[in-house]
């Protein structure tokens, strides 16, 4: 069910995105930072799913809140002539790597566990 | 069981919506980035900036030149204005001076007042007044009036049918008060010359004549029109 929703959402989003009008270049910087924030939330969500403590409220609020906050910070930085978006990128990308590492470890563990089980089964079978 | 299923559906929908939003925004961004081609823009921008800078520089120089020229113009104009003011004030002064000389303004100053009066013995004639004016002018009188009729350069004194007129319209009667502005001493001494002087000759004829030296003689302006008809300015023309 969730997978279907994700697939349909992705296709729909892609279609909408392609057919949507182009944004002015000035605002594409804000959009990029918002995308990074959203992606960070998505990876965070994936990681929490893997850890089995996924909370929809936290995910949705993080998804939108981070995006909006990062846009606001970028805007503020532009007003102050400080590249605040760099800090946002560093934080978000760092967290993304952390989350990716969690996911990777989980699946690696799972994989190694399965391999071990298989070998154990094989060895037990041979013993039998 | 039912509630869990509902929650599950809601979660799926929300995640789907999130995916829609994320993908839509991402693709929009991709499109924007692709179509604007950041590196090309950066390069172009550098070149553009350079050209823009040089353009602005030339523009600035042009504007500065224009400003300088305009400033010069303003300065010139100001000088001209000052000059004009000078000339106009000079002209004004000249005008006032010539008005005064011509008799178009009231004047006052030191001078003499000569009073001629008819009596049973002798009557004052126009030739007496003309002679008196001539004498006064000789003595350096700057302004003369007879009974407050200003004597100007075109003044004539005539006596048609025994009526004395000055400037062909002003009638004057005895006593004739002749005021003259000028050096008091010169005026009075010229008139007072022994035997041959104006006063003595008049007295010899039996005329009543009185000479006063006055510190402040007021002489009124000429009220008539000053018209020239045949006179023309400049050199002789064929």
Coordinates of C-alpha atoms in Angstrom, one line a residue:
Chain A
X1 CA 0.0 0.0 0.0
X2 CA 2.7 2.5 1.0
X3 CA 4.9 1.4 -1.9
X4 CA 2.0 2.0 -4.3
X5 CA 1.4 5.4 -2.8
X6 CA 5.1 6.2 -3.1
X7 CA 5.2 5.1 -6.8
X8 CA 2.0 6.9 -7.7
X9 CA 3.2 10.0 -5.8
X10 CA 6.6 10.0 -7.6
X11 CA 5.0 9.6 -11.0
X12 CA 2.5 12.3 -10.3
X13 CA 5.1 14.6 -8.9
X14 CA 7.4 14.1 -11.8
X15 CA 4.6 14.9 -14.3
X16 CA 3.5 18.0 -12.3
X17 CA 7.1 19.1 -12.0
X18 CA 7.8 18.7 -15.7
X19 CA 4.6 20.5 -16.8
X20 CA 5.0 23.2 -14.2
X21 CA 6.3 26.6 -15.4
X22 CA 9.9 27.4 -14.9
X23 CA 10.9 29.3 -11.8
X24 CA 13.0 32.4 -12.1
X25 CA 16.7 31.8 -11.6
X26 CA 16.7 34.1 -8.5
X27 CA 14.4 31.8 -6.6
X28 CA 15.9 28.5 -7.7
X29 CA 18.5 28.9 -4.9
X30 CA 15.7 28.8 -2.3
X31 CA 14.1 25.9 -4.0
X32 CA 17.3 23.9 -4.1
X33 CA 17.8 24.4 -0.3
X34 CA 14.2 23.4 0.3
X35 CA 14.8 20.3 -1.7
X36 CA 17.9 19.4 0.2
X37 CA 15.9 19.9 3.5
X38 CA 13.1 17.7 2.2
X39 CA 15.4 15.0 1.1
X40 CA 17.0 15.1 4.5
X41 CA 13.6 14.6 6.0
X42 CA 13.0 11.7 3.7
X43 CA 16.2 10.0 4.6
X44 CA 15.5 10.7 8.2
X45 CA 12.1 9.0 7.8
X46 CA 13.7 6.0 6.1
X47 CA 16.2 5.7 8.8
X48 CA 13.6 5.8 11.5
X49 CA 11.5 3.2 9.6
X50 CA 14.6 1.0 9.6
X51 CA 15.0 1.6 13.4
X52 CA 11.3 1.0 13.8
X53 CA 10.5 4.3 15.5
X54 CA 8.9 6.1 12.5
X55 CA 6.4 8.8 13.4
X56 CA 4.3 10.3 10.7
X57 CA 3.8 13.6 12.6
X58 CA 7.5 14.1 13.0
X59 CA 8.2 13.2 9.4
X60 CA 5.6 15.6 7.9
X61 CA 6.5 18.4 10.3
X62 CA 10.2 18.0 9.6
X63 CA 9.6 17.7 5.9
X64 CA 7.7 21.0 5.6
X65 CA 9.3 22.8 8.6
X66 CA 12.8 22.2 7.5
X67 CA 12.1 23.2 4.0
X68 CA 10.4 26.5 5.0
X69 CA 13.0 27.2 7.7
X70 CA 15.9 26.7 5.3
X71 CA 14.2 29.0 2.7
X72 CA 13.8 31.6 5.4
X73 CA 17.3 31.2 6.6
X74 CA 18.6 31.5 3.0
X75 CA 16.6 34.6 2.5
X76 CA 17.9 36.1 5.8
X77 CA 21.4 35.2 4.7
X78 CA 21.0 37.0 1.5
X79 CA 19.7 40.0 3.3
X80 CA 22.6 39.9 5.7
X81 CA 25.1 39.1 2.9
X82 CA 26.1 35.9 4.8
X83 CA 25.9 32.6 3.0
X84 CA 23.7 30.9 5.6
X85 CA 22.6 28.4 3.0
X86 CA 26.0 26.8 3.1
X87 CA 25.5 26.0 6.8
X88 CA 22.1 24.6 6.0
X89 CA 23.6 22.4 3.2
X90 CA 26.3 21.2 5.5
X91 CA 23.9 20.2 8.2
X92 CA 21.4 18.6 5.9
X93 CA 23.8 16.7 3.8
X94 CA 25.7 15.6 6.9
X95 CA 22.5 14.3 8.4
X96 CA 21.6 12.6 5.1
X97 CA 24.9 10.8 5.2
X98 CA 24.3 9.8 8.8
X99 CA 20.8 8.4 7.9
X100 CA 22.2 6.7 4.9
X101 CA 24.8 5.1 7.1
X102 CA 22.1 3.8 9.5
X103 CA 20.1 2.4 6.6
X104 CA 23.3 0.9 5.0
X105 CA 24.3 -0.8 8.3
X106 CA 20.8 -2.1 8.8
X107 CA 20.7 -3.8 5.4
X108 CA 24.3 -4.9 5.7
X109 CA 23.5 -6.5 9.0
X110 CA 20.4 -8.1 7.6
X111 CA 22.3 -9.4 4.6
X112 CA 25.1 -10.8 6.7
X113 CA 22.6 -12.4 9.1
X114 CA 20.8 -14.0 6.2
X115 CA 24.1 -15.3 4.8
X116 CA 25.1 -16.7 8.2
X117 CA 21.6 -18.3 8.5
X118 CA 22.0 -19.9 5.1
X119 CA 25.5 -21.2 5.9
X120 CA 24.2 -22.5 9.3
X121 CA 21.3 -24.2 7.6
X122 CA 23.7 -25.7 5.1
X123 CA 26.0 -26.9 7.7
X124 CA 23.1 -28.3 9.8
X125 CA 21.8 -30.0 6.7
X126 CA 25.1 -31.5 5.9
X127 CA 25.4 -32.6 9.5
X128 CA 22.0 -34.3 9.3
Chain B
X1 CA -8.2 -3.4 13.6
X2 CA -10.3 -0.9 11.6
X3 CA -8.5 2.1 13.1
X4 CA -5.1 0.7 12.3
X5 CA -6.2 0.2 8.7
X6 CA -7.5 3.7 8.5
X7 CA -4.2 5.1 10.0
X8 CA -2.3 3.0 7.5
X9 CA -4.3 4.5 4.6
X10 CA -3.9 8.0 5.9
X11 CA -0.2 7.5 6.2
X12 CA 0.1 6.1 2.7
X13 CA -1.8 9.1 1.4
X14 CA 0.3 11.6 3.3
X15 CA 3.5 9.9 2.2
X16 CA 2.2 9.9 -1.4
X17 CA 1.4 13.6 -1.1
X18 CA 4.9 14.3 0.3
X19 CA 6.3 12.3 -2.6
X20 CA 4.3 14.4 -5.1
X21 CA 5.5 17.6 -3.6
X22 CA 9.1 16.6 -3.4
X23 CA 9.2 15.2 -6.9
X24 CA 7.4 18.1 -8.3
X25 CA 9.7 20.6 -6.7
X26 CA 12.7 18.6 -7.7
X27 CA 11.7 18.3 -11.3
X28 CA 10.9 22.0 -11.4
X29 CA 14.4 22.7 -10.1
X30 CA 16.0 20.3 -12.5
X31 CA 14.2 22.0 -15.3
X32 CA 15.2 25.4 -14.2
X33 CA 18.8 24.5 -13.7
X34 CA 19.0 22.7 -17.0
X35 CA 17.4 25.5 -18.9
X36 CA 19.4 28.3 -17.3
X37 CA 22.6 26.3 -17.4
X38 CA 24.4 27.7 -14.4
X39 CA 28.0 27.4 -15.6
X40 CA 27.1 29.1 -18.9
X41 CA 25.4 31.9 -16.9
X42 CA 28.4 32.2 -14.6
X43 CA 30.7 32.5 -17.6
X44 CA 28.4 34.8 -19.4
X45 CA 28.0 36.8 -16.3
X46 CA 31.7 37.3 -15.9
X47 CA 31.9 38.5 -19.5
X48 CA 28.8 40.4 -19.1
X49 CA 30.0 42.0 -16.0
X50 CA 33.2 43.0 -17.7
X51 CA 31.4 44.5 -20.6
X52 CA 28.9 46.1 -18.3
X53 CA 31.7 47.6 -16.2
X54 CA 33.3 49.0 -19.2
X55 CA 30.0 50.2 -20.5
X56 CA 29.3 51.9 -17.2
X57 CA 32.7 53.4 -17.1
X58 CA 32.2 55.0 -20.5
X59 CA 28.8 56.0 -19.5
X60 CA 30.1 57.5 -16.3
X61 CA 32.8 59.3 -18.2
X62 CA 30.3 60.6 -20.7
X63 CA 28.0 61.8 -18.0
X64 CA 30.9 63.4 -16.1
X65 CA 31.9 65.2 -19.3
X66 CA 28.3 66.3 -19.8
X67 CA 28.2 67.4 -16.2
X68 CA 31.3 69.4 -16.6
X69 CA 30.0 71.0 -19.8
X70 CA 26.8 71.8 -18.2
X71 CA 28.5 73.3 -15.2
X72 CA 30.6 75.4 -17.6
X73 CA 27.4 76.5 -19.4
X74 CA 25.8 77.4 -16.1
X75 CA 28.9 79.4 -15.1
X76 CA 28.8 81.2 -18.5
X77 CA 25.2 81.9 -18.1
X78 CA 25.7 83.2 -14.6
X79 CA 28.5 85.4 -15.8
X80 CA 26.2 86.6 -18.5
X81 CA 23.5 87.2 -16.1
X82 CA 25.8 89.2 -13.9
X83 CA 27.0 91.2 -16.9
X84 CA 23.4 91.7 -17.9
X85 CA 22.6 92.9 -14.5
X86 CA 25.6 95.2 -14.6
X87 CA 24.6 96.6 -18.0
X88 CA 21.0 96.8 -17.1
X89 CA 21.9 98.7 -13.9
X90 CA 24.1 100.9 -15.9
X91 CA 21.4 101.5 -18.5
X92 CA 19.0 102.1 -15.6
X93 CA 21.4 104.7 -14.2
X94 CA 21.9 106.3 -17.6
X95 CA 18.1 106.4 -18.1
X96 CA 17.6 108.1 -14.8
X97 CA 20.4 110.5 -15.5
X98 CA 19.0 111.4 -18.9
X99 CA 15.5 111.6 -17.6
X100 CA 16.7 114.1 -15.0
X101 CA 18.6 116.1 -17.6
X102 CA 15.6 116.1 -20.0
X103 CA 13.3 117.2 -17.2
X104 CA 11.2 114.2 -16.8
X105 CA 11.7 114.0 -13.1
X106 CA 11.2 116.3 -10.2
X107 CA 14.5 117.7 -9.0
X108 CA 15.8 119.9 -6.3
X109 CA 19.0 121.4 -5.3
X110 CA 20.7 124.7 -4.4
X111 CA 20.0 127.6 -6.7
X112 CA 18.3 130.9 -7.1
X113 CA 14.7 132.1 -7.4
X114 CA 14.2 135.2 -9.5
X115 CA 10.8 136.9 -9.3
X116 CA 9.8 139.3 -12.1
X117 CA 6.7 141.3 -11.7
X118 CA 4.7 143.5 -13.9
X119 CA 4.1 147.0 -12.7
X120 CA 2.6 150.2 -14.1
X121 CA 6.0 151.3 -15.5
X122 CA 7.1 148.2 -17.3
X123 CA 5.6 144.9 -18.3
X124 CA 7.6 141.7 -18.5
X125 CA 7.9 140.4 -22.0
X126 CA 8.7 137.0 -23.3
X127 CA 12.0 138.2 -24.5
X128 CA 12.9 139.2 -20.9
X129 CA 12.2 135.6 -19.8
X130 CA 14.2 134.2 -22.7
X131 CA 17.1 136.5 -21.9
X132 CA 16.9 135.5 -18.2
X133 CA 16.9 131.8 -19.1
X134 CA 19.8 132.4 -21.4
X135 CA 21.7 134.2 -18.7
X136 CA 20.9 131.4 -16.2
X137 CA 22.1 128.8 -18.7
X138 CA 25.2 130.7 -19.3
X139 CA 25.8 130.7 -15.5
X140 CA 25.5 127.0 -15.5
X141 CA 21.9 126.4 -14.4
X142 CA 21.0 122.7 -14.6
X143 CA 17.2 123.0 -14.3
X144 CA 15.0 126.0 -14.8
X145 CA 11.3 126.5 -14.3
X146 CA 9.0 129.5 -14.7
X147 CA 5.9 129.4 -12.5
X148 CA 6.5 125.7 -12.1
X149 CA 6.6 125.2 -15.9
X150 CA 9.7 123.3 -16.6
X151 CA 12.1 124.6 -19.2
X152 CA 13.3 121.7 -21.3
X153 CA 15.4 121.6 -24.4
X154 CA 12.4 122.0 -26.7
X155 CA 10.7 124.7 -24.7
X156 CA 9.7 127.9 -26.4
X157 CA 8.4 131.0 -24.7
X158 CA 6.0 133.1 -26.8
X159 CA 3.5 135.8 -26.3
X160 CA 0.8 135.5 -29.0
X161 CA -1.9 138.1 -28.5
X162 CA -0.2 139.3 -25.3
X163 CA -0.7 136.0 -23.5
X164 CA 2.6 134.5 -22.3
X165 CA 2.8 130.8 -22.9
X166 CA 5.5 128.3 -22.2
X167 CA 5.8 125.0 -23.9
X168 CA 2.9 126.2 -26.2
X169 CA 0.3 125.2 -23.7
X170 CA 1.1 126.5 -20.2
X171 CA 0.0 130.0 -19.7
X172 CA 1.9 132.1 -17.2
X173 CA 1.1 135.4 -15.6
X174 CA 2.9 137.9 -13.5
X175 CA 4.5 137.5 -11.1
X176 CA 7.0 135.2 -12.9
X177 CA 8.8 133.1 -10.5
X178 CA 11.9 131.7 -12.2
X179 CA 13.6 128.9 -10.4
X180 CA 17.0 127.7 -11.3
X181 CA 19.2 125.0 -9.9
X182 CA 22.9 125.5 -10.1
X183 CA 25.9 127.1 -8.4
X184 CA 24.3 129.8 -6.3
X185 CA 27.3 132.1 -6.5
X186 CA 27.8 131.8 -10.2
X187 CA 24.1 132.3 -10.9
X188 CA 23.6 135.3 -8.7
X189 CA 26.9 136.9 -9.7
X190 CA 26.1 136.5 -13.4
X191 CA 22.7 138.0 -12.9
X192 CA 24.0 140.7 -10.6
X193 CA 26.7 142.0 -12.9
X194 CA 27.0 145.7 -12.5
X195 CA 25.2 147.8 -15.2
X196 CA 25.3 145.1 -17.9
X197 CA 23.8 142.4 -15.7
X198 CA 20.3 141.2 -16.2
X199 CA 19.0 142.6 -13.0
X200 CA 20.5 145.9 -13.5
X201 CA 19.2 146.3 -17.0
X202 CA 15.8 145.3 -15.9
X203 CA 15.8 147.6 -13.0
X204 CA 17.0 150.4 -15.3
X205 CA 13.8 149.8 -17.3
X206 CA 11.8 150.0 -14.1
X207 CA 10.9 146.4 -13.7
X208 CA 10.2 144.9 -10.3
X209 CA 12.8 142.1 -9.9
X210 CA 13.9 140.2 -6.9
X211 CA 16.7 137.6 -6.6
X212 CA 16.9 135.1 -3.8
X213 CA 19.5 132.5 -3.1
X214 CA 17.7 129.4 -1.9
X215 CA 19.4 126.3 -0.5
X216 CA 16.7 123.9 -1.7
X217 CA 15.0 124.8 -4.9
X218 CA 12.3 122.3 -5.9
X219 CA 11.7 122.2 -9.6
X220 CA 8.8 120.1 -10.9
X221 CA 9.0 117.8 -13.9
X222 CA 7.8 118.4 -17.4
X223 CA 4.4 116.9 -17.7
X224 CA 3.8 117.1 -21.5
X225 CA 4.8 114.6 -24.1
X226 CA 8.2 114.5 -25.7
X227 CA 7.7 113.5 -29.3
X228 CA 10.1 113.4 -32.2
X229 CA 8.9 113.1 -35.7
X230 CA 11.7 114.1 -38.1
X231 CA 14.7 113.3 -36.0
X232 CA 16.3 110.0 -36.6
X233 CA 19.0 108.1 -34.8
X234 CA 22.3 107.3 -36.4
X235 CA 24.3 108.7 -39.3
X236 CA 23.1 110.5 -42.3
X237 CA 21.1 108.5 -44.8
X238 CA 20.6 109.0 -48.4

